[in-house]
mmCIF file of C-alpha atoms in Angstrom:
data_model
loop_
_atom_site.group_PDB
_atom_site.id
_atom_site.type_symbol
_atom_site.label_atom_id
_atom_site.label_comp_id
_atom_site.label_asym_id
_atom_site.label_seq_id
_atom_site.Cartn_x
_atom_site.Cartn_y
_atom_site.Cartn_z
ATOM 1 C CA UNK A 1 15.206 -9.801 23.045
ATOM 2 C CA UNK A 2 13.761 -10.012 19.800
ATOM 3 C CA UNK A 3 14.239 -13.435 17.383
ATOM 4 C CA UNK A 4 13.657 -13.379 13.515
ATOM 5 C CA UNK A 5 12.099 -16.385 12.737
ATOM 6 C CA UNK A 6 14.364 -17.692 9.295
ATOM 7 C CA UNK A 7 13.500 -20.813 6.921
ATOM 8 C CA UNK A 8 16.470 -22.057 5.175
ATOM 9 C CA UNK A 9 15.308 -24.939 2.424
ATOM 10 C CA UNK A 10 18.478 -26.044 1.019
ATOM 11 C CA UNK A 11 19.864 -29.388 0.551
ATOM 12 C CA UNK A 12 23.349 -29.088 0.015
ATOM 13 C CA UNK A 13 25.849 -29.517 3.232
ATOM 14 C CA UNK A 14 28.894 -27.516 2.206
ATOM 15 C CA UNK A 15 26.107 -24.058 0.978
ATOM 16 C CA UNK A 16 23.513 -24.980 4.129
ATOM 17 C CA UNK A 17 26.484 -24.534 6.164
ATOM 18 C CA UNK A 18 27.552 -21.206 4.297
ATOM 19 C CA UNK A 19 24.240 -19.996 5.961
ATOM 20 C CA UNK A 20 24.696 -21.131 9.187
ATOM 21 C CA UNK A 21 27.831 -19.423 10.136
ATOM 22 C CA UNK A 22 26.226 -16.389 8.639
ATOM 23 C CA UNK A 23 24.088 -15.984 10.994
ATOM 24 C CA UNK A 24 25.890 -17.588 13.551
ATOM 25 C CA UNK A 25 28.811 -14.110 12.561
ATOM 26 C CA UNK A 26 25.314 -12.241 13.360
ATOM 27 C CA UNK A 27 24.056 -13.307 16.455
ATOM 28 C CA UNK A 28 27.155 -12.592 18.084
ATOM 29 C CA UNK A 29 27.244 -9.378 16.465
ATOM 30 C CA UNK A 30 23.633 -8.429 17.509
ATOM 31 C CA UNK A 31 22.939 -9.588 21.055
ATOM 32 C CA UNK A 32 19.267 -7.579 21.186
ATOM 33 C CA UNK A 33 18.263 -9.628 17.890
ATOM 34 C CA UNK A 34 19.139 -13.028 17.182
ATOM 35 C CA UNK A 35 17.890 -14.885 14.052
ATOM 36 C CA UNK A 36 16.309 -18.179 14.968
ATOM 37 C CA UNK A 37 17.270 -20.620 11.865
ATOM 38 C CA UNK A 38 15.653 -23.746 11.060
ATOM 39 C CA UNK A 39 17.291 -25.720 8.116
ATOM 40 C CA UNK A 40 15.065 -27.999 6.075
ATOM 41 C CA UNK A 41 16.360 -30.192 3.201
ATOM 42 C CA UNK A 42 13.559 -30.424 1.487
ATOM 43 C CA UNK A 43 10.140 -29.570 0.934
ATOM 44 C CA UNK A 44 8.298 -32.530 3.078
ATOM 45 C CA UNK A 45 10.566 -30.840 5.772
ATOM 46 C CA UNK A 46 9.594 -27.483 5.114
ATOM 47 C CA UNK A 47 5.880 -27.778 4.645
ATOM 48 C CA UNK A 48 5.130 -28.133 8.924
ATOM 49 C CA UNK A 49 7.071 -24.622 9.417
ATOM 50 C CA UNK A 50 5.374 -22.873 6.474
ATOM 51 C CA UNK A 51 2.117 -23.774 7.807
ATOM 52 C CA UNK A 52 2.638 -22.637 11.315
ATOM 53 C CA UNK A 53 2.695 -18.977 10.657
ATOM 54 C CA UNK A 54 5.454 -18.952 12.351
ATOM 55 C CA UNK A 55 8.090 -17.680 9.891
ATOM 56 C CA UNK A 56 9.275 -14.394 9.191
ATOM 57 C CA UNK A 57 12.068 -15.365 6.568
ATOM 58 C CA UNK A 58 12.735 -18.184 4.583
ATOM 59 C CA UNK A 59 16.147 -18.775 1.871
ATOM 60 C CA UNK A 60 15.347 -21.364 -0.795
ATOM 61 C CA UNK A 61 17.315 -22.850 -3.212
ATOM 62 C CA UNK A 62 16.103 -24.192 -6.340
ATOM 63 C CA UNK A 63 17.572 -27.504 -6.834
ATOM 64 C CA UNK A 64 16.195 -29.357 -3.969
ATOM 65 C CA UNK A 65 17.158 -32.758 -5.557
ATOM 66 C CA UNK A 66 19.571 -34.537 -8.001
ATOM 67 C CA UNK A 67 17.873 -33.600 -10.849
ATOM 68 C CA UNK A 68 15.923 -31.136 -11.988
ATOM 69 C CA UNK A 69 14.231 -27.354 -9.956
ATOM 70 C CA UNK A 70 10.420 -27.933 -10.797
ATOM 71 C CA UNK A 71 10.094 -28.778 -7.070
ATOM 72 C CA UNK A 72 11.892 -25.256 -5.616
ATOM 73 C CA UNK A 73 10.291 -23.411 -8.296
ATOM 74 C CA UNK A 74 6.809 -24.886 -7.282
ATOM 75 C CA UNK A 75 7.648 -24.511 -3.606
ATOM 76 C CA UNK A 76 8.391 -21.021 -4.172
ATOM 77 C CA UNK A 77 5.341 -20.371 -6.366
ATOM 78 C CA UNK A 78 3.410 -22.087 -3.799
ATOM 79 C CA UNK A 79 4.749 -19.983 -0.872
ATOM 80 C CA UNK A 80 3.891 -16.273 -3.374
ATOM 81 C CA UNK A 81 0.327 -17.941 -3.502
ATOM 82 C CA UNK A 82 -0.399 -18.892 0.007
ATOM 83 C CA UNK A 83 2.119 -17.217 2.614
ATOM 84 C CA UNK A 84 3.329 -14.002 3.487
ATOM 85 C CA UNK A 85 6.739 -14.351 4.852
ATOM 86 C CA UNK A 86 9.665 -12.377 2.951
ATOM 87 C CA UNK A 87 11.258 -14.959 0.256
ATOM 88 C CA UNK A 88 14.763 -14.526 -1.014
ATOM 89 C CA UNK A 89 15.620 -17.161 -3.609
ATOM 90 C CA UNK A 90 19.529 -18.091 -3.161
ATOM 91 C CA UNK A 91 20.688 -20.974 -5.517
ATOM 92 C CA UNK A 92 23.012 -21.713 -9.023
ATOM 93 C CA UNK A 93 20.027 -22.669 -11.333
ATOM 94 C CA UNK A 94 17.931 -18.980 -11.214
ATOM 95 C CA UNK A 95 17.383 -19.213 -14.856
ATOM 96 C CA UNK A 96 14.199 -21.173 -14.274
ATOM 97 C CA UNK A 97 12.529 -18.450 -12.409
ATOM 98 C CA UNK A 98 12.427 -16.038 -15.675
ATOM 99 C CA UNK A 99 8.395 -16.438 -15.439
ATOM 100 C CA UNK A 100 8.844 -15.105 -11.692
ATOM 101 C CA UNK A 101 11.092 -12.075 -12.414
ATOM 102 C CA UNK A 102 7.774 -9.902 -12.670
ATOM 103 C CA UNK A 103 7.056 -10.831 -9.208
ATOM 104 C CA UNK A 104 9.924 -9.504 -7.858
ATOM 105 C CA UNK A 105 9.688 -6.655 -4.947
ATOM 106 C CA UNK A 106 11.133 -5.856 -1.545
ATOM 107 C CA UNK A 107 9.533 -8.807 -0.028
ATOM 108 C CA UNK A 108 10.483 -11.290 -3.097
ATOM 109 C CA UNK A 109 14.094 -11.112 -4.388
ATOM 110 C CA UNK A 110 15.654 -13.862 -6.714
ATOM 111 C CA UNK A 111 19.877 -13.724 -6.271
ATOM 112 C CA UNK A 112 22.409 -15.863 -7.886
ATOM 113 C CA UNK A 113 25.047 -18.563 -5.434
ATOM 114 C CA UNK A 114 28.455 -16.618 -6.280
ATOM 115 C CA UNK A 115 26.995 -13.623 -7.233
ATOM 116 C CA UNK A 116 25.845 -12.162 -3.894
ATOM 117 C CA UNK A 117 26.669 -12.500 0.039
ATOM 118 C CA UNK A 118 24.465 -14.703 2.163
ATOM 119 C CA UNK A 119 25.195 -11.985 4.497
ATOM 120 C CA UNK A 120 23.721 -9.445 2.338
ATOM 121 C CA UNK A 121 20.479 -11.133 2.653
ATOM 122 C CA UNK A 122 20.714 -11.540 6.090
ATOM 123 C CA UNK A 123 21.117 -7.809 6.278
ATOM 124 C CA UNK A 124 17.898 -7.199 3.834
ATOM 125 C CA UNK A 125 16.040 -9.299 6.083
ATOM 126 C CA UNK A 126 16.869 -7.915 9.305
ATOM 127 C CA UNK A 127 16.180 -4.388 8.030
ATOM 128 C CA UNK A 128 12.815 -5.159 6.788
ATOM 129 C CA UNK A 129 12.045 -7.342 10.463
ATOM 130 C CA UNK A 130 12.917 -3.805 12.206
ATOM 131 C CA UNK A 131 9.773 -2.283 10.410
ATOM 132 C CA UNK A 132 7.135 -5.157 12.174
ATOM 133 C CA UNK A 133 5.954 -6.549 9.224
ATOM 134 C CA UNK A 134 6.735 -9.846 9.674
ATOM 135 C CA UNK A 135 5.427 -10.032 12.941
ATOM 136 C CA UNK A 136 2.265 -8.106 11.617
ATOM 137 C CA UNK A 137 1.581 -10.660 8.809
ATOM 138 C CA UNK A 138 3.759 -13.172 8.683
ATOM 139 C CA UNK A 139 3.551 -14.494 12.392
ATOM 140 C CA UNK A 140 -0.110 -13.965 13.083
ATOM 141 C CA UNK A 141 -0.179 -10.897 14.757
ATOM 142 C CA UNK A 142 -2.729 -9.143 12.229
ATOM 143 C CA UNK A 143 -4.752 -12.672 12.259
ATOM 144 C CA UNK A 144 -5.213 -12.918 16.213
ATOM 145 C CA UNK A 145 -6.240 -8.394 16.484
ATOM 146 C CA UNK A 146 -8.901 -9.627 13.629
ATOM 147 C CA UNK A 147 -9.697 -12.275 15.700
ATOM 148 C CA UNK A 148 -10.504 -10.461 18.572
ATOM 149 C CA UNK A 149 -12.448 -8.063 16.685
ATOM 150 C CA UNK A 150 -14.336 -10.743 14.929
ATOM 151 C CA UNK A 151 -15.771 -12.111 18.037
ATOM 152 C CA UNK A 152 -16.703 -8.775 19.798
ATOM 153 C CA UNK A 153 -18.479 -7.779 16.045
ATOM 154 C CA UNK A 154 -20.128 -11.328 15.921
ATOM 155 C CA UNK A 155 -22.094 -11.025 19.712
ATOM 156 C CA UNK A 156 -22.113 -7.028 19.613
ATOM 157 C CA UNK A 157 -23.432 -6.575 16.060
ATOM 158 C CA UNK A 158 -24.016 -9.253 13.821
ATOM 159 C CA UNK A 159 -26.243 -10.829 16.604
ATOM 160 C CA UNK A 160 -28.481 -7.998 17.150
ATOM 161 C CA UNK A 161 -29.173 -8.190 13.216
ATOM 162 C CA UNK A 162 -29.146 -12.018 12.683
ATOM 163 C CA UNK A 163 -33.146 -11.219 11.625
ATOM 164 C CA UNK A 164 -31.659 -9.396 8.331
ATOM 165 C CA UNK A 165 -28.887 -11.974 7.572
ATOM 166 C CA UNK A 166 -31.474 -14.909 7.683
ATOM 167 C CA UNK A 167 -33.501 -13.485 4.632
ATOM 168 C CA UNK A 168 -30.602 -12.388 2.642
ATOM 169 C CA UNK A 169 -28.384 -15.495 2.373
ATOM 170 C CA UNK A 170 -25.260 -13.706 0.692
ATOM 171 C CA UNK A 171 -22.111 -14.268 2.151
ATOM 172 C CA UNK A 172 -20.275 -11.771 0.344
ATOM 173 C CA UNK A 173 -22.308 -9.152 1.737
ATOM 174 C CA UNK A 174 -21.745 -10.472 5.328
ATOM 175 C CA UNK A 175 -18.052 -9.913 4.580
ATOM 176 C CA UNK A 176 -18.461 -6.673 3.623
ATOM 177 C CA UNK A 177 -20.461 -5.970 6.861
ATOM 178 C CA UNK A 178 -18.126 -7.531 8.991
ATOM 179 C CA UNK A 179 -15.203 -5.868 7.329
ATOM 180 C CA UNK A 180 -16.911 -2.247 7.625
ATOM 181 C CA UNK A 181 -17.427 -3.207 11.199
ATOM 182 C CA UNK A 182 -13.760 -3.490 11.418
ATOM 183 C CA UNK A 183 -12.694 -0.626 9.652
ATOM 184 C CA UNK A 184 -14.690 1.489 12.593
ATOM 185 C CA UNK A 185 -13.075 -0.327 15.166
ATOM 186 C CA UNK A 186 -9.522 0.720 13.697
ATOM 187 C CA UNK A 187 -10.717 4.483 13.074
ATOM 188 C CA UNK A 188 -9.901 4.505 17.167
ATOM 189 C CA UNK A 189 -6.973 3.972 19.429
ATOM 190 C CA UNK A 190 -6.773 1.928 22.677
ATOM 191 C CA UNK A 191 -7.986 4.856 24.973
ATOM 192 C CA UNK A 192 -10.826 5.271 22.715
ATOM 193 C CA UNK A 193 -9.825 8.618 21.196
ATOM 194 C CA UNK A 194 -9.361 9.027 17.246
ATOM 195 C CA UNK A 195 -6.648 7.521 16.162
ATOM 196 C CA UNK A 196 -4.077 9.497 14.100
ATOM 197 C CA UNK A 197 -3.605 7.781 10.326
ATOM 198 C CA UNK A 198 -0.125 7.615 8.760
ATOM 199 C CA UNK A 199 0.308 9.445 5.183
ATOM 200 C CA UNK A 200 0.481 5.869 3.885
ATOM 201 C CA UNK A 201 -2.919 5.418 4.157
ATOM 202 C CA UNK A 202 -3.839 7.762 2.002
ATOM 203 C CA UNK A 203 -2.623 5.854 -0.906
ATOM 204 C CA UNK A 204 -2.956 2.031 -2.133
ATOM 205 C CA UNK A 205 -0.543 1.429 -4.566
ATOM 206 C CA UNK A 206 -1.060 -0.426 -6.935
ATOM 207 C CA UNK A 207 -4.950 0.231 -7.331
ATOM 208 C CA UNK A 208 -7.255 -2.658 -6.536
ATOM 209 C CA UNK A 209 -10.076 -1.550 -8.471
ATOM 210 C CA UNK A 210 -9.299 -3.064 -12.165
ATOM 211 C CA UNK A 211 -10.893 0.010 -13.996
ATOM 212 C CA UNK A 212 -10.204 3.346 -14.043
ATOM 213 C CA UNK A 213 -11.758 5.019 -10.687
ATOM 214 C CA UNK A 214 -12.418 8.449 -9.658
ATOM 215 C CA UNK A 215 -9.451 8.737 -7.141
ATOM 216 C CA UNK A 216 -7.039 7.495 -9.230
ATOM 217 C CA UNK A 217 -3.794 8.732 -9.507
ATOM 218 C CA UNK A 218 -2.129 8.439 -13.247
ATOM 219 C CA UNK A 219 1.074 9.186 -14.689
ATOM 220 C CA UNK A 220 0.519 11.110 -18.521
ATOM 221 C CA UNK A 221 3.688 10.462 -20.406
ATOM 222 C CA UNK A 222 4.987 13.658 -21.176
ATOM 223 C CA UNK A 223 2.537 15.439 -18.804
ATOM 224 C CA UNK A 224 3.107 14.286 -15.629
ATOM 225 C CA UNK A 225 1.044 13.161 -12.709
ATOM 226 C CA UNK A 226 -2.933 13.453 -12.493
ATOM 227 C CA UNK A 227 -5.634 12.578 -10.490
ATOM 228 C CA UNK A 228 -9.346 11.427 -11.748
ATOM 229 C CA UNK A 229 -12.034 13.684 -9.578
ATOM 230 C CA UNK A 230 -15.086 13.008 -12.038
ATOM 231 C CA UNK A 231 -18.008 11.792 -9.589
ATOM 232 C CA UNK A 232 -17.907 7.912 -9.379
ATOM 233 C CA UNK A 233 -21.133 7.335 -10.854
ATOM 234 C CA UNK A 234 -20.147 8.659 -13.963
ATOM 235 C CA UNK A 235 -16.874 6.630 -13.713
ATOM 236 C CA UNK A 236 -18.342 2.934 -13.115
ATOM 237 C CA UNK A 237 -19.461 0.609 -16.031
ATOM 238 C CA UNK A 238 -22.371 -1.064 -14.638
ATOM 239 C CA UNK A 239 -23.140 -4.593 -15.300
ATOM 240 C CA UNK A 240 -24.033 -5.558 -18.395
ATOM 241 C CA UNK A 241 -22.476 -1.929 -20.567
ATOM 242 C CA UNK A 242 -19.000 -1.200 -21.900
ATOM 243 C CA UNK A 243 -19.293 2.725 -21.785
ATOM 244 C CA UNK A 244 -18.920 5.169 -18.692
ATOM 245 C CA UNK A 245 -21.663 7.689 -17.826
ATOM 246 C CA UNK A 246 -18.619 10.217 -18.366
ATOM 247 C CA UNK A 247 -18.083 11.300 -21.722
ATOM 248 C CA UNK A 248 -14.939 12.827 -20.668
ATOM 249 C CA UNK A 249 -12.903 12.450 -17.892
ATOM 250 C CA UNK A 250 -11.943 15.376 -15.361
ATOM 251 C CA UNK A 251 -8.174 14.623 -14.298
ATOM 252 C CA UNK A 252 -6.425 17.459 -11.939
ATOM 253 C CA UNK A 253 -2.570 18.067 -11.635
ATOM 254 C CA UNK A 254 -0.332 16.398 -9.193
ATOM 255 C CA UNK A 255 2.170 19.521 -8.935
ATOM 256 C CA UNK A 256 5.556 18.200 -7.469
ATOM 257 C CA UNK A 257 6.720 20.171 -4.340
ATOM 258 C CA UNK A 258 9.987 20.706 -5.938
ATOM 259 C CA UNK A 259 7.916 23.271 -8.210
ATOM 260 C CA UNK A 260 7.586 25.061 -5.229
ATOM 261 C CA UNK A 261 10.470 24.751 -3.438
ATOM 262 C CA UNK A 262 13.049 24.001 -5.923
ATOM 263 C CA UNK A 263 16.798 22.916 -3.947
ATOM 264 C CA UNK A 264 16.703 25.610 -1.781
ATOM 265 C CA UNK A 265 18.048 24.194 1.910
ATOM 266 C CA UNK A 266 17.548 25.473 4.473
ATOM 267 C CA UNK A 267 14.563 26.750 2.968
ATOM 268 C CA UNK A 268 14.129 30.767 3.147
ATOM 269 C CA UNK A 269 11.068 32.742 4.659
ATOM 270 C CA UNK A 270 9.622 33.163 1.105
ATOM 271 C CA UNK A 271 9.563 29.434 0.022
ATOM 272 C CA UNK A 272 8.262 28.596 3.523
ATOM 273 C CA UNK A 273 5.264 31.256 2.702
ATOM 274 C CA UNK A 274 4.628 29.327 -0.879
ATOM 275 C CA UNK A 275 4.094 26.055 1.066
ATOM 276 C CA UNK A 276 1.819 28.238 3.947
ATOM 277 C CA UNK A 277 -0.351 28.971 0.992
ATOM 278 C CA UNK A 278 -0.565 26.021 -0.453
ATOM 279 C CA UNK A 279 -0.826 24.014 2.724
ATOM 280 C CA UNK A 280 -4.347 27.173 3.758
ATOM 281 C CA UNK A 281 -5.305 28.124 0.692
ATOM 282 C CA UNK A 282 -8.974 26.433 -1.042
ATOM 283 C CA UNK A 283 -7.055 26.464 -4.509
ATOM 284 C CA UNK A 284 -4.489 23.354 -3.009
ATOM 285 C CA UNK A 285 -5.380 20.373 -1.667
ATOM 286 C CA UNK A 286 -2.222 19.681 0.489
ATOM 287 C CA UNK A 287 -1.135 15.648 0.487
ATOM 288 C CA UNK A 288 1.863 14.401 2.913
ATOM 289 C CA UNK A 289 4.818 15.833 1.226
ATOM 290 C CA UNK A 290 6.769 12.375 1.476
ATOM 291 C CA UNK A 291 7.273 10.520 -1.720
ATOM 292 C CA UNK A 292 5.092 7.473 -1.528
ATOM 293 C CA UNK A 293 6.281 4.237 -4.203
ATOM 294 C CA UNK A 294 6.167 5.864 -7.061
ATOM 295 C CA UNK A 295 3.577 8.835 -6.257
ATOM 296 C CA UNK A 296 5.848 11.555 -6.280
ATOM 297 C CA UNK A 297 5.856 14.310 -3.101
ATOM 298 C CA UNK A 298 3.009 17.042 -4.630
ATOM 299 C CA UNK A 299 0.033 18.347 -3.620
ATOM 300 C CA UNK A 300 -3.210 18.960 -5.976
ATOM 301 C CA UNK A 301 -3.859 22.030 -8.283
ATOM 302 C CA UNK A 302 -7.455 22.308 -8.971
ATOM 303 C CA UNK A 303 -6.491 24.957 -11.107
ATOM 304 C CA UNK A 304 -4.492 22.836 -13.512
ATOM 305 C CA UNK A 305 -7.716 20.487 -15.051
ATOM 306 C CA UNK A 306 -7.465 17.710 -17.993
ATOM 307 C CA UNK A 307 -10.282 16.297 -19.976
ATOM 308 C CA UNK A 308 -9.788 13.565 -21.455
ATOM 309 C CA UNK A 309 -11.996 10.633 -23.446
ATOM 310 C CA UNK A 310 -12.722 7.302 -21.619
ATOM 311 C CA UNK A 311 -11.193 5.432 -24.175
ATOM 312 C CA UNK A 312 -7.975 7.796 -23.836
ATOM 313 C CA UNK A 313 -7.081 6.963 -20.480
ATOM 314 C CA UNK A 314 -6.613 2.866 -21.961
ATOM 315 C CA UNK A 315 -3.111 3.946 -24.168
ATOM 316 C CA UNK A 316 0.252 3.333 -23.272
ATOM 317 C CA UNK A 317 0.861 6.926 -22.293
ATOM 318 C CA UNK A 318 -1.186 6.475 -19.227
ATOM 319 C CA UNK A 319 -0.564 4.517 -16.392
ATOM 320 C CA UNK A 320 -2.556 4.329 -13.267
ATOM 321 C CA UNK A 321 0.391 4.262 -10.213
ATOM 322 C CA UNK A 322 -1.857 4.170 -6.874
ATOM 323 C CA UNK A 323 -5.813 5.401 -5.739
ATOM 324 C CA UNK A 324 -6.741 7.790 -3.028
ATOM 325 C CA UNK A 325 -8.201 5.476 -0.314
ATOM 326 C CA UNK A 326 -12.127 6.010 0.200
ATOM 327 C CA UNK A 327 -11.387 7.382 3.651
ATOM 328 C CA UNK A 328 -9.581 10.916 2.056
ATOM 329 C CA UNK A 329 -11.033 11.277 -1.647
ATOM 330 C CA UNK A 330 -14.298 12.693 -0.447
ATOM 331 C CA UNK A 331 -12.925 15.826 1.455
ATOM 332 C CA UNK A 332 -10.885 16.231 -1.592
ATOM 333 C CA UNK A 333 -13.941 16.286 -3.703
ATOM 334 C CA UNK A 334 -15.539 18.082 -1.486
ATOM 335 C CA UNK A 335 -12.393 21.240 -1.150
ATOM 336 C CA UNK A 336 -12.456 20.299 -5.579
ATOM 337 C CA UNK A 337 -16.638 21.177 -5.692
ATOM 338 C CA UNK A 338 -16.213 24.282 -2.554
ATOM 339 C CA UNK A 339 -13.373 26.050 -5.087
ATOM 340 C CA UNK A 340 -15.602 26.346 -8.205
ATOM 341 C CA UNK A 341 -18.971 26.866 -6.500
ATOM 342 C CA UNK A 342 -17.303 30.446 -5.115
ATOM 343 C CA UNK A 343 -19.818 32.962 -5.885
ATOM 344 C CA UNK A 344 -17.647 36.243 -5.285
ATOM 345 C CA UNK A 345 -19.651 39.735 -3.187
ATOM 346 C CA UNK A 346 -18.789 43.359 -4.632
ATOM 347 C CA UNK A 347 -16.567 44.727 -2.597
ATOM 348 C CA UNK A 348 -18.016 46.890 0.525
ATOM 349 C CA UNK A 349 -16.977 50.534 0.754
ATOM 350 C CA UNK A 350 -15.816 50.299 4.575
ATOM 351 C CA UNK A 351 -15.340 54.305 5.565
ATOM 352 C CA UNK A 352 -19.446 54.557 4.333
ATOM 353 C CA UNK A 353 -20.363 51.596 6.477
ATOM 354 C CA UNK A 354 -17.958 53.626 9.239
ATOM 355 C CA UNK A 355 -20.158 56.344 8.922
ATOM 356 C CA UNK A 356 -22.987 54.637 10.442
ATOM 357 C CA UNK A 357 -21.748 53.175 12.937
#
């Protein structure tokens, strides 16, 4: 049987109790997952199970006192800084969050007492506890696998090349080594095989990078979606300069599949032989047809090219939406370079060649 691990932080009798039977209505609903609830009062309570790991949910209202919210707003602001359990603000006094509302996501949600069902949230939470992300990296697991590989990379690797590490005394660079390390560990499954990669990780949404990448993926007001495939050294402003190598920027077009495909369902022989081509033919470069956030289900045109100035890409009309991970831009690059370096052969008269044969 699984158990969801659930904070409640609330002070108030009569609305702690509200919660309680909620769940209470659930477990006896649900007898292959029960919800685990620990009610705190206050934050002094609270801080022992926050700093376990150990949670997968917590409900917090703001008013955690008689008189003011400054201590559930900083509890809340201090759980977006340093946890990663899903957070679901429940109380009468949300209007002191306004500075949060920007924060708000799947995993974050700010709801009004009165306005919305305790059971509601319960549901939210128990739907995204089915997809394992708590327990990924709210619980632990993610910390314990790293872990594990940490100590096989520090005696299989790192101690073999402790003669490099003591002359170059930068710890950043360590944690890039060790990091790489475990990136190669991942790129394999238990048995030792390749591991298969979901279409997720093709994208990170948003993009990490601050400055416009080669990679990225951008939305054009008015234009549509594009990605950036000019080399990377001509896209990075090295230390110390404010300009690009690039004095324009090559952007390709993110064609939706509904181009292609329109409404049609089922879809007929002669849409299914548009998608054939584009999923075999050197023009496309074929992504997971799945809509992804807000990257919409398409696959590349290098046909379809944009240039555009450096300075260009910085306007309100263009928004940068997600980045092609480093592990799939370069074969697109590579497919991108392959289409235009086609040199084209005259075409052979076969029934001469025939005749010597």
């Amino acid at each position: 049987m699984s158990e969801i691990s659930l904070l409640l932080i609330e002070d108030n009798e009569s609305d702690a109790e509200i919660v309680k039977n909620a769940v209470s209505d659930f477990n006896e609903e649900d007898e292959g997952l029960q919800i685990n609830l620990k009610h705190c009062k206050n934050i002094q309570e609270a801080n022992p199970a926050l700093s376990s790991k150990k949670i997968d949910a917590a409900i917090i209202d703001l008013k955690l006192g008689a008189t003011d919210t400054s201590e559930g707003v900083n509890l809340v602001e201090e759980i977006l800084k340093n946890n990663s359990i899903l957070t679901f603000v429940y109380s009468g006094t949300t209007g002191y969050t306004t500075h949060l509302d920007e924060k708000e996501s799947n995993f974050f949600k700010i709801y009004t007492k009165g306005t919305h069902r305790i059971s509601d949230i319960i549901e939210e939470i128990v739907i995204l506890y089915k997809t394992g992300i708590t327990q990924l990296l709210s619980t632990g697991e993610i910390h314990n696998e790293f872990n594990r590989l940490i100590i096989q990379i520090f005696w299989n690797h790192i101690s073999s090349s402790i003669d490099f590490w003591k002359q170059n005394n930068d710890k950043q660079s360590l944690h890039r080594y060790v990091q790489s390390h475990i990136l190669e560990y991942y790129k394999f499954d238990s048995s030792g095989q390749l591991a298969d990669y979901s279409p997720a990780e093709i994208y990170i949404t948003p993009p990490i990078n601050k400055e416009f990448h080669t990679g990225d993926i951008v939305k054009i007001e008015k234009k549509g979606h594009w990605i950036i495939l000019s080399p990377a050294c001509d896209m990075v402003v090295q230390a110390g300069q404010s300009n690009r190598k690039a004095e324009y920027v090559t952007l390709v077009k993110f064609v939706p599949i509904e181009n292609l495909i329109g409404d049609e369902r089922p879809l007929s022989n002669s849409k299914k032989g548009k998608i054939e081509k584009v999923l075999r033919g050197l023009r496309y470069f074929s992504l997971p047809f799945p809509k992804f956030n807000q990257i919409p289900s398409s696959y590349i045109d290098f046909q379809q090219i944009l240039s555009m100035k450096p300075n260009d890409l910085n306007t309100s009309d263009v928004s940068r939406i997600g980045t092609i991970s480093d592990l799939f831009i370069k074969d697109i690059i590579f497919q991108f370079s392959s289409y235009y370096s086609r040199q084209g052969t005259p075409n052979i008269d076969s029934e001469s060649l025939y005749r010597f044969l």
